[in-house]
Coordinates of C-alpha atoms and ligand atoms in Angstrom, one line a residue:
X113 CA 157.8 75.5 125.9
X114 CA 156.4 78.8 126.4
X115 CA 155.9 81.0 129.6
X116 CA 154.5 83.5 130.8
X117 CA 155.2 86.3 133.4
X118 CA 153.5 89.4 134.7
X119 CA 154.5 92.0 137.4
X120 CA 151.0 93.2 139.3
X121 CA 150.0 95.1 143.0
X122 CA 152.2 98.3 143.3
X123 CA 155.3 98.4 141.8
X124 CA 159.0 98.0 143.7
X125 CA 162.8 98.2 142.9
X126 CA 163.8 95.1 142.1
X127 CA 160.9 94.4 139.4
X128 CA 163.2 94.0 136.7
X129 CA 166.1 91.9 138.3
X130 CA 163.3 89.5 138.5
X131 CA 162.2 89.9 134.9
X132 CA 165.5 89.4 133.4
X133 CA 166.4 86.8 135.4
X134 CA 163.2 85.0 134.3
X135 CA 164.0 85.8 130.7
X136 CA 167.4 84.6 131.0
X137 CA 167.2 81.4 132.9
X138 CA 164.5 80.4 130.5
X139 CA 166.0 81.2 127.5
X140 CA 168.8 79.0 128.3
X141 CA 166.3 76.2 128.5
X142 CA 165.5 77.2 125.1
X143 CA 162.0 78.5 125.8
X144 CA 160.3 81.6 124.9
X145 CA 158.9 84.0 127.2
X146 CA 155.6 86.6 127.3
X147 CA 155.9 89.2 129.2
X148 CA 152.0 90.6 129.8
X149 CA 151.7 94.2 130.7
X150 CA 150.1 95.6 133.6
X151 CA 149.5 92.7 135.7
X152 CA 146.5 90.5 134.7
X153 CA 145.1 93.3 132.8
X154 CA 147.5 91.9 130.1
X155 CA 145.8 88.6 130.1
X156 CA 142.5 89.7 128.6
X157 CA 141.4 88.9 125.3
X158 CA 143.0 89.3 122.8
X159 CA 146.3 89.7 125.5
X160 CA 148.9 92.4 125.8
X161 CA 151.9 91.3 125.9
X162 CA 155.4 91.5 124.3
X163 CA 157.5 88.6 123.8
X164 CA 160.7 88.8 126.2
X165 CA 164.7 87.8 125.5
X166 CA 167.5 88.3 126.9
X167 CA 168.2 91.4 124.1
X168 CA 165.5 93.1 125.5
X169 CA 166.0 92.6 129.2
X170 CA 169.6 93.4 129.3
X171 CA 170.6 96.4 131.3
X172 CA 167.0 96.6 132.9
X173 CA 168.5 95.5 136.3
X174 CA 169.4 99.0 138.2
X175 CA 165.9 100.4 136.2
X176 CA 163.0 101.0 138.8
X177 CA 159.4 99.9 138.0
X178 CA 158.8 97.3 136.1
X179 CA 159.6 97.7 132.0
X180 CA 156.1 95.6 131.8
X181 CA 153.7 98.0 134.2
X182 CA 151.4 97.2 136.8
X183 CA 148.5 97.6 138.4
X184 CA 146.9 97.2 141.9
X185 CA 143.3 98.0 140.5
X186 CA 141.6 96.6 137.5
X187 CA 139.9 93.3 136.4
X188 CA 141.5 90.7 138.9
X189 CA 142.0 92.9 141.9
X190 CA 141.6 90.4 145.1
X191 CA 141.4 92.7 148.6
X192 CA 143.5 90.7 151.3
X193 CA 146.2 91.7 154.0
X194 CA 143.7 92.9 156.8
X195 CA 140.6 93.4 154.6
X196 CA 137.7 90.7 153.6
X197 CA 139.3 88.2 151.3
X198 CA 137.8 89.0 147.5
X199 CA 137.9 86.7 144.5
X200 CA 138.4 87.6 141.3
X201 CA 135.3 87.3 139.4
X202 CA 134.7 84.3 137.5
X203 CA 133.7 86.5 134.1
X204 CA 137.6 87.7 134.3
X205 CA 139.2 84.4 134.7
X206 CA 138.0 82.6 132.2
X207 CA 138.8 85.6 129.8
X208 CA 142.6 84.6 131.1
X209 CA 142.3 81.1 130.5
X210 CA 141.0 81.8 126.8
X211 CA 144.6 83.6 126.4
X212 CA 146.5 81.4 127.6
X213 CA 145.2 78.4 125.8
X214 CA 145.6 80.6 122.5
X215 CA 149.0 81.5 123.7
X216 CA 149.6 77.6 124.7
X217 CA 151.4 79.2 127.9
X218 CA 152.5 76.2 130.1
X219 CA 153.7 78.2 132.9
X220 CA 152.9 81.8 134.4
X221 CA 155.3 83.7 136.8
X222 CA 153.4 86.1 138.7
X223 CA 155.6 88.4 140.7
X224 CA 153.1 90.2 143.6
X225 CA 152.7 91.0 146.3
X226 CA 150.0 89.8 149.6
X227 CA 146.7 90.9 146.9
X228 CA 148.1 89.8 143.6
X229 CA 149.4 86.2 144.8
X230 CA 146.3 85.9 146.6
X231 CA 144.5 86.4 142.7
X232 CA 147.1 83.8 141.8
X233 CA 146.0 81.2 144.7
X234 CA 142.5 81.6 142.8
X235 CA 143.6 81.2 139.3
X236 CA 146.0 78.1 140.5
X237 CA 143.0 76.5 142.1
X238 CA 141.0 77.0 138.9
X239 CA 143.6 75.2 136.9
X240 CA 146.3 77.8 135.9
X241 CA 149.9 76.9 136.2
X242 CA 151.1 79.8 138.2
X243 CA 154.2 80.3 140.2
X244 CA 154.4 83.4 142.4
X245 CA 157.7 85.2 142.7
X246 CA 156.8 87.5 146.5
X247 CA 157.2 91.3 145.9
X248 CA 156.7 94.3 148.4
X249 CA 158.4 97.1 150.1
X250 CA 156.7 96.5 152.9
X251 CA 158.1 93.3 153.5
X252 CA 154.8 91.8 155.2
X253 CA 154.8 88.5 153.0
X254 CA 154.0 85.5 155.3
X255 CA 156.4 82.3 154.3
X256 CA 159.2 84.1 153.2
X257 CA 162.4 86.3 155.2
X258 CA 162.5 88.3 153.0
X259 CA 160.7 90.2 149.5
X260 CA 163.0 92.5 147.5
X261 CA 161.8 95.9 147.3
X262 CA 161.9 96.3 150.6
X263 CA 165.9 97.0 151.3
X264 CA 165.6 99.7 148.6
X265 CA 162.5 101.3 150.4
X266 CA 164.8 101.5 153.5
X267 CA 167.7 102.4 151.9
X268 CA 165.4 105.6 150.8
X269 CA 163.9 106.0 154.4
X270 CA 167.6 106.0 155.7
X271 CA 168.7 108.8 153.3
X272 CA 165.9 110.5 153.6
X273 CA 166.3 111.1 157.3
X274 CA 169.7 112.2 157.3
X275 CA 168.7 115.3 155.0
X276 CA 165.7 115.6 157.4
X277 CA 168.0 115.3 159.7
X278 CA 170.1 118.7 159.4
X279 CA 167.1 120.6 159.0
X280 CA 165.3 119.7 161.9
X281 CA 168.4 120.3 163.8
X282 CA 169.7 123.4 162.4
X283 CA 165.5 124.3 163.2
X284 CA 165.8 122.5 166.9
X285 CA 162.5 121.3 165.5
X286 CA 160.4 118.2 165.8
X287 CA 160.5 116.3 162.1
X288 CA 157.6 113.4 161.7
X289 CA 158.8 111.3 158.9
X290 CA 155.6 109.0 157.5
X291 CA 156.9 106.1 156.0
X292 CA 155.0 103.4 154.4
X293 CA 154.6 99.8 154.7
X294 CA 150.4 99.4 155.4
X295 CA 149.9 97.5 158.1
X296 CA 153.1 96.2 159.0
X297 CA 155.8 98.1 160.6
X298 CA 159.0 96.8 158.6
X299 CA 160.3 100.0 156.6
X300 CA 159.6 102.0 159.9
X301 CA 161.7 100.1 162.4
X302 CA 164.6 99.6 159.7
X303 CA 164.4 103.1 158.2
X304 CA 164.4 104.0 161.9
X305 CA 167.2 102.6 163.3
X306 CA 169.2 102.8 160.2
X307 CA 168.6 106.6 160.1
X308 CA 169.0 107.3 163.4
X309 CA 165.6 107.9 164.5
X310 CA 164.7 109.1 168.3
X311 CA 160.9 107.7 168.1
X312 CA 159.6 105.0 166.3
X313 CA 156.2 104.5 166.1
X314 CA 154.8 101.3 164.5
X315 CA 151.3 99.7 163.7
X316 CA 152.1 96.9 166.0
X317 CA 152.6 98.9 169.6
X318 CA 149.6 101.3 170.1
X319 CA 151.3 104.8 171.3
X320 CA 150.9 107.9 173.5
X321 CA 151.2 110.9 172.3
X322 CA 152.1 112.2 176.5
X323 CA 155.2 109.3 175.8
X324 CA 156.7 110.8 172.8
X325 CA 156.4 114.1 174.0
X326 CA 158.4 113.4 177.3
X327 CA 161.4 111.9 174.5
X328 CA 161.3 115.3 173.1
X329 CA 161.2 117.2 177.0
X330 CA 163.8 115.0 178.1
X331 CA 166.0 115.6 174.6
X332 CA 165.5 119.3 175.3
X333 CA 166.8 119.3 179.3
X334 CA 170.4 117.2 177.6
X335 CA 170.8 120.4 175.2
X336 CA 169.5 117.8 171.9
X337 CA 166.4 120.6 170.4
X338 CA 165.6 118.6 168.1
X339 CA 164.1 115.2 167.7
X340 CA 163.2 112.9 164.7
X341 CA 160.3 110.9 164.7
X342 CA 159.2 108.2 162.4
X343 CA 155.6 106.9 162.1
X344 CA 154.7 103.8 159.7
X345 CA 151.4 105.0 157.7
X346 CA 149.6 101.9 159.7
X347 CA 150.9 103.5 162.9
X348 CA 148.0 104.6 165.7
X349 CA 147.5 106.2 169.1
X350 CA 146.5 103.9 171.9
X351 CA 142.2 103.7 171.2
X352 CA 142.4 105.7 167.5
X353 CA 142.1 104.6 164.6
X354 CA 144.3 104.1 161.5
X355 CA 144.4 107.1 159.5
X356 CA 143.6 106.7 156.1
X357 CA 143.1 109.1 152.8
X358 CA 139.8 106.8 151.3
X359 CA 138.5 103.9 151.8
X360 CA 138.3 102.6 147.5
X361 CA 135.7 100.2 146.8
X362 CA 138.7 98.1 145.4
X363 CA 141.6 96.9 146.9
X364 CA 143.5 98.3 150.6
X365 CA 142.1 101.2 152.0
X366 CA 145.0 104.1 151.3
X367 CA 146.7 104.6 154.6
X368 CA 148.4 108.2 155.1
X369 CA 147.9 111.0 156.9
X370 CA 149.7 110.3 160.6
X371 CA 152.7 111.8 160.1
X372 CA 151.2 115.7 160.3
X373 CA 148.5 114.6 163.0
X374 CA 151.0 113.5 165.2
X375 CA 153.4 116.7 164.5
X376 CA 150.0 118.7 165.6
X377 CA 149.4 116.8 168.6
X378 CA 153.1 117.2 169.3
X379 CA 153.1 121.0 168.6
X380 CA 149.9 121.8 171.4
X381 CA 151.8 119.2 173.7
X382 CA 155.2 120.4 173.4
X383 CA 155.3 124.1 172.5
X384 CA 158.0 123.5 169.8
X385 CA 157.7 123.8 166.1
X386 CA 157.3 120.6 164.4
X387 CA 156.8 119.4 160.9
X388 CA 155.6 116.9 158.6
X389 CA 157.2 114.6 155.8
X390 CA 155.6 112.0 153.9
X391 CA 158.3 110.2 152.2
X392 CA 155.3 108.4 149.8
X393 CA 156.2 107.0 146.6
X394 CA 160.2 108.2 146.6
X395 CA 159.9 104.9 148.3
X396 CA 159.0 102.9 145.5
X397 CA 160.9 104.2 142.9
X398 CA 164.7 104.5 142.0
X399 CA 167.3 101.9 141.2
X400 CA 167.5 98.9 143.5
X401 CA 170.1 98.1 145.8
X402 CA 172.6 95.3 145.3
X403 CA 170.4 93.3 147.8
X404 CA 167.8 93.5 146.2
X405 CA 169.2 92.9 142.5
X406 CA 170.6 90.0 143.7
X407 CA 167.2 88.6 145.6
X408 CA 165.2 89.3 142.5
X409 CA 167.7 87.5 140.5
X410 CA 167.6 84.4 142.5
X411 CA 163.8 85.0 143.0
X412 CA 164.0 85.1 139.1
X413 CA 165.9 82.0 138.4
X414 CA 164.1 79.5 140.9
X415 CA 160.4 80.7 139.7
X416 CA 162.0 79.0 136.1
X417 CA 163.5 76.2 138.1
X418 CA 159.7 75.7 139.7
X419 CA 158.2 75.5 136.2
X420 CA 160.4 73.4 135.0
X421 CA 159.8 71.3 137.8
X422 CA 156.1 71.6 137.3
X423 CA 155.6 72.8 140.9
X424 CA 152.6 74.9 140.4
X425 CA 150.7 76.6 142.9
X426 CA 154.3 77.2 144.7
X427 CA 156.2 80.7 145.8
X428 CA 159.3 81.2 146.0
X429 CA 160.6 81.9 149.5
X430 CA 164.0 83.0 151.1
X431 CA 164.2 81.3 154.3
X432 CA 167.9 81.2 156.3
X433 CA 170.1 82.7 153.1
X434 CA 168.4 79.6 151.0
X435 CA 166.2 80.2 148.2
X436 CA 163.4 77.3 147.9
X437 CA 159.9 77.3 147.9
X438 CA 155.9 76.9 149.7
X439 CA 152.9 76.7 148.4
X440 CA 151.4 80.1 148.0
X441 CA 148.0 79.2 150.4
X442 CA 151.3 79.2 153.0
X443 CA 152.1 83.1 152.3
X444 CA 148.9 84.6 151.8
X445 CA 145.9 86.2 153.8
X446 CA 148.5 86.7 156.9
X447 CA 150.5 89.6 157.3
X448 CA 154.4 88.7 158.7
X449 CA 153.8 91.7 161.5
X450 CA 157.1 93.3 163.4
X451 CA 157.1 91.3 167.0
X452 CA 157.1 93.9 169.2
X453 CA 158.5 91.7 171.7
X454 CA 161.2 90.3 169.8
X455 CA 164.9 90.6 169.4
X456 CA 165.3 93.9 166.9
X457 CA 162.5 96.0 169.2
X458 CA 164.3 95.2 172.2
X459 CA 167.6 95.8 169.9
X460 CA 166.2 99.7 169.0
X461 CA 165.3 100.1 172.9
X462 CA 168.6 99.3 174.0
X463 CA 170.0 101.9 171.6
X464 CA 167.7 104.6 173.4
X465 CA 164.8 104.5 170.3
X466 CA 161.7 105.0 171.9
X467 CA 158.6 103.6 170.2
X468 CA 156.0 106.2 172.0
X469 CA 154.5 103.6 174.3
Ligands
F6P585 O1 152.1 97.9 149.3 C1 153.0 98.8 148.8 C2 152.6 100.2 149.2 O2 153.6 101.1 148.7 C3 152.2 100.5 150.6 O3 153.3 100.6 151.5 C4 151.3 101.7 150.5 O4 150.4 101.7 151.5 C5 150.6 101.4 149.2 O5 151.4 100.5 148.4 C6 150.4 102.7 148.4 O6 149.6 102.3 147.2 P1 149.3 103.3 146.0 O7 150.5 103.2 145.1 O8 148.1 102.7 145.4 O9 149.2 104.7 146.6

């Protein structure tokens, strides 16, 4: 038996875990493995690829990235999440299934996130036997508590603001911390309250700019100068729009950009000095947290477990501390959102975190 398994969409901590847990479990079963490089690029004639064992995949745990690159462009590249629903063209996909007949892969792991399992919906429904292992940060994976990636992205978020932190208050200045997370909240509302945030301001409650403004007036009358703010890239003002670099012809729009617009806004409304940070890609990168290690290794080891099982067209899910499985149709083309009525908002409020609305 021979498998497959490719890492695509934007890369996470946690990557690896999952590869050498693939390459392990499988190896155990006494089959090889193919890792393809960058995504589904790797499966175009004549294939890229390098064949995986556990030699090669030990120590890669604590590494960020992914040792077999990605892409969130390229040759496959399905536009989901909030955007019109793309397939694959048909040109690309039979170019994959010539490799993997030469190959005589009988299984293919594909670790992605909303866009990439939505490309590996497509290539299940064309015949493939494909098993999606759910990546993100951003944690916006329908059918499934949890992705890994995302505890290291907020483990960044929450060190991030306590440097910000000290500045802003040794400044008594406003800091706007962007985080990312597209158009789900997630990294924002943990980052927040794990780093002690005053405002929080998400895609999923509209806010006022007049709101977050009287946090900072009120801060100022109990003697606190300073105030931290974080804002989600996905988050707007009540009646604006989402703030984006550019709109690419393929794949999400790029969000970014709302952090220093609402530190402008707040600087005319408020009178104080107030800055900017966009925490970007620091977010994506580094070495994973032991969450996260261990999620991707369990991710790792049931995705084996599924092909063995010949349950194709299935993801693997973590639902109440289990790991098991859905179809991937189940976790696709809807974003898991933040409930801005639910029990972690109201949780924030209690703790005084204001969310600009
Ligand atoms: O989906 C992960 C993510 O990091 C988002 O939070 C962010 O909007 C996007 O990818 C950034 O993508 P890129 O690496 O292409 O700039």
């Amino acid at each position: 038996m021979k498998i497959g398994v490719l890492t695509c969409g934007g890369d996470c901590p946690g990557l690896n875990a999952v590869i050498h847990a693939v390459t392990s479990a499988a190896n155990k079963l006494g089959w090889e493995v193919i890792g393809f490089r960058d995504g589904f690029e790797g499966l175009l004639p004549p294939g890229d690829y390098m064949m995986l064992d556990t030699r090669k995949t030990e120590g890669i745990m604590p590494l960020g990235g992914t040792i077999l690159g990605t892409t969130n462009k390229g040759h496959f590249v399905a536009k989901a999440g909030k955007g019109d629903i793309m397939e694959a063209p048909a040109e690309s996909i039979e170019k994959a299934r010539k490799t993997l007949e030469l190959l005589d892969i009988g299984g293919l792991i594909v670790i992605g996130g909303d866009g990439s399992l939505t490309t590996g919906l497509q290539l299940y429904r064309e015949g493939f036997p494909i098993i999606g292992v759910p990546k993100s940060i951003d944690n916006d994976l329908d059918a499934t508590a949890a992705t890994f990636g995302f505890d290291s992205a907020v483990a960044t978020v929450m060190d991030g603001l306590g440097r910000l932190h000290t500045t802003a208050s040794s400044h008594k200045r406003v800091l706007v911390v962007e985080v990312m997370g597209r158009h789900a909240g997630w990294i924002a509302l943990y980052g927040g309250i794990a780093g002690g945030a005053d405002v929080i301001l998400l895609p999923e409650i509209p806010f006022d700019y007049d709101k977050i403004a009287e946090v900072v007036a009120q801060r100022g009358a109990r003697g606190e100068h300073h105030t931290m703010i974080v804002a989600a890239e996905g988050a707007s003002a009540r009646g604006e729009q989402q703030v984006s670099v550019d709109h690419s012809k393929e794949g999400e729009i790029r969000l970014g950009g709302i952090g220093a617009r609402v530190a402008t806004e707040l600087e005319n409304l408020t009178k104080k000095e107030c800055r900017a940070c966009t925490l970007g890609h620091l977010q994506r990168g580094g070495a994973p947290t032991n969450l996260d290690r261990i999620l991707g290794t369990r991710f790792g080891v049931k995705a084996v477990e599924l092909v063995q099982d010949g349950a194709f067209g299935q993801m693997v899910s973590y639902q109440q501390y289990h790991v098991g499985a859905v179809p991937i149709e189940k976790a696709v083309h809807k974003l898991r959102l933040v409930d801005p009525e639910g029990e972690i908002v109201a949780a924030a409020r209690a703790v005084g975190i204001s969310f600009g609305d």
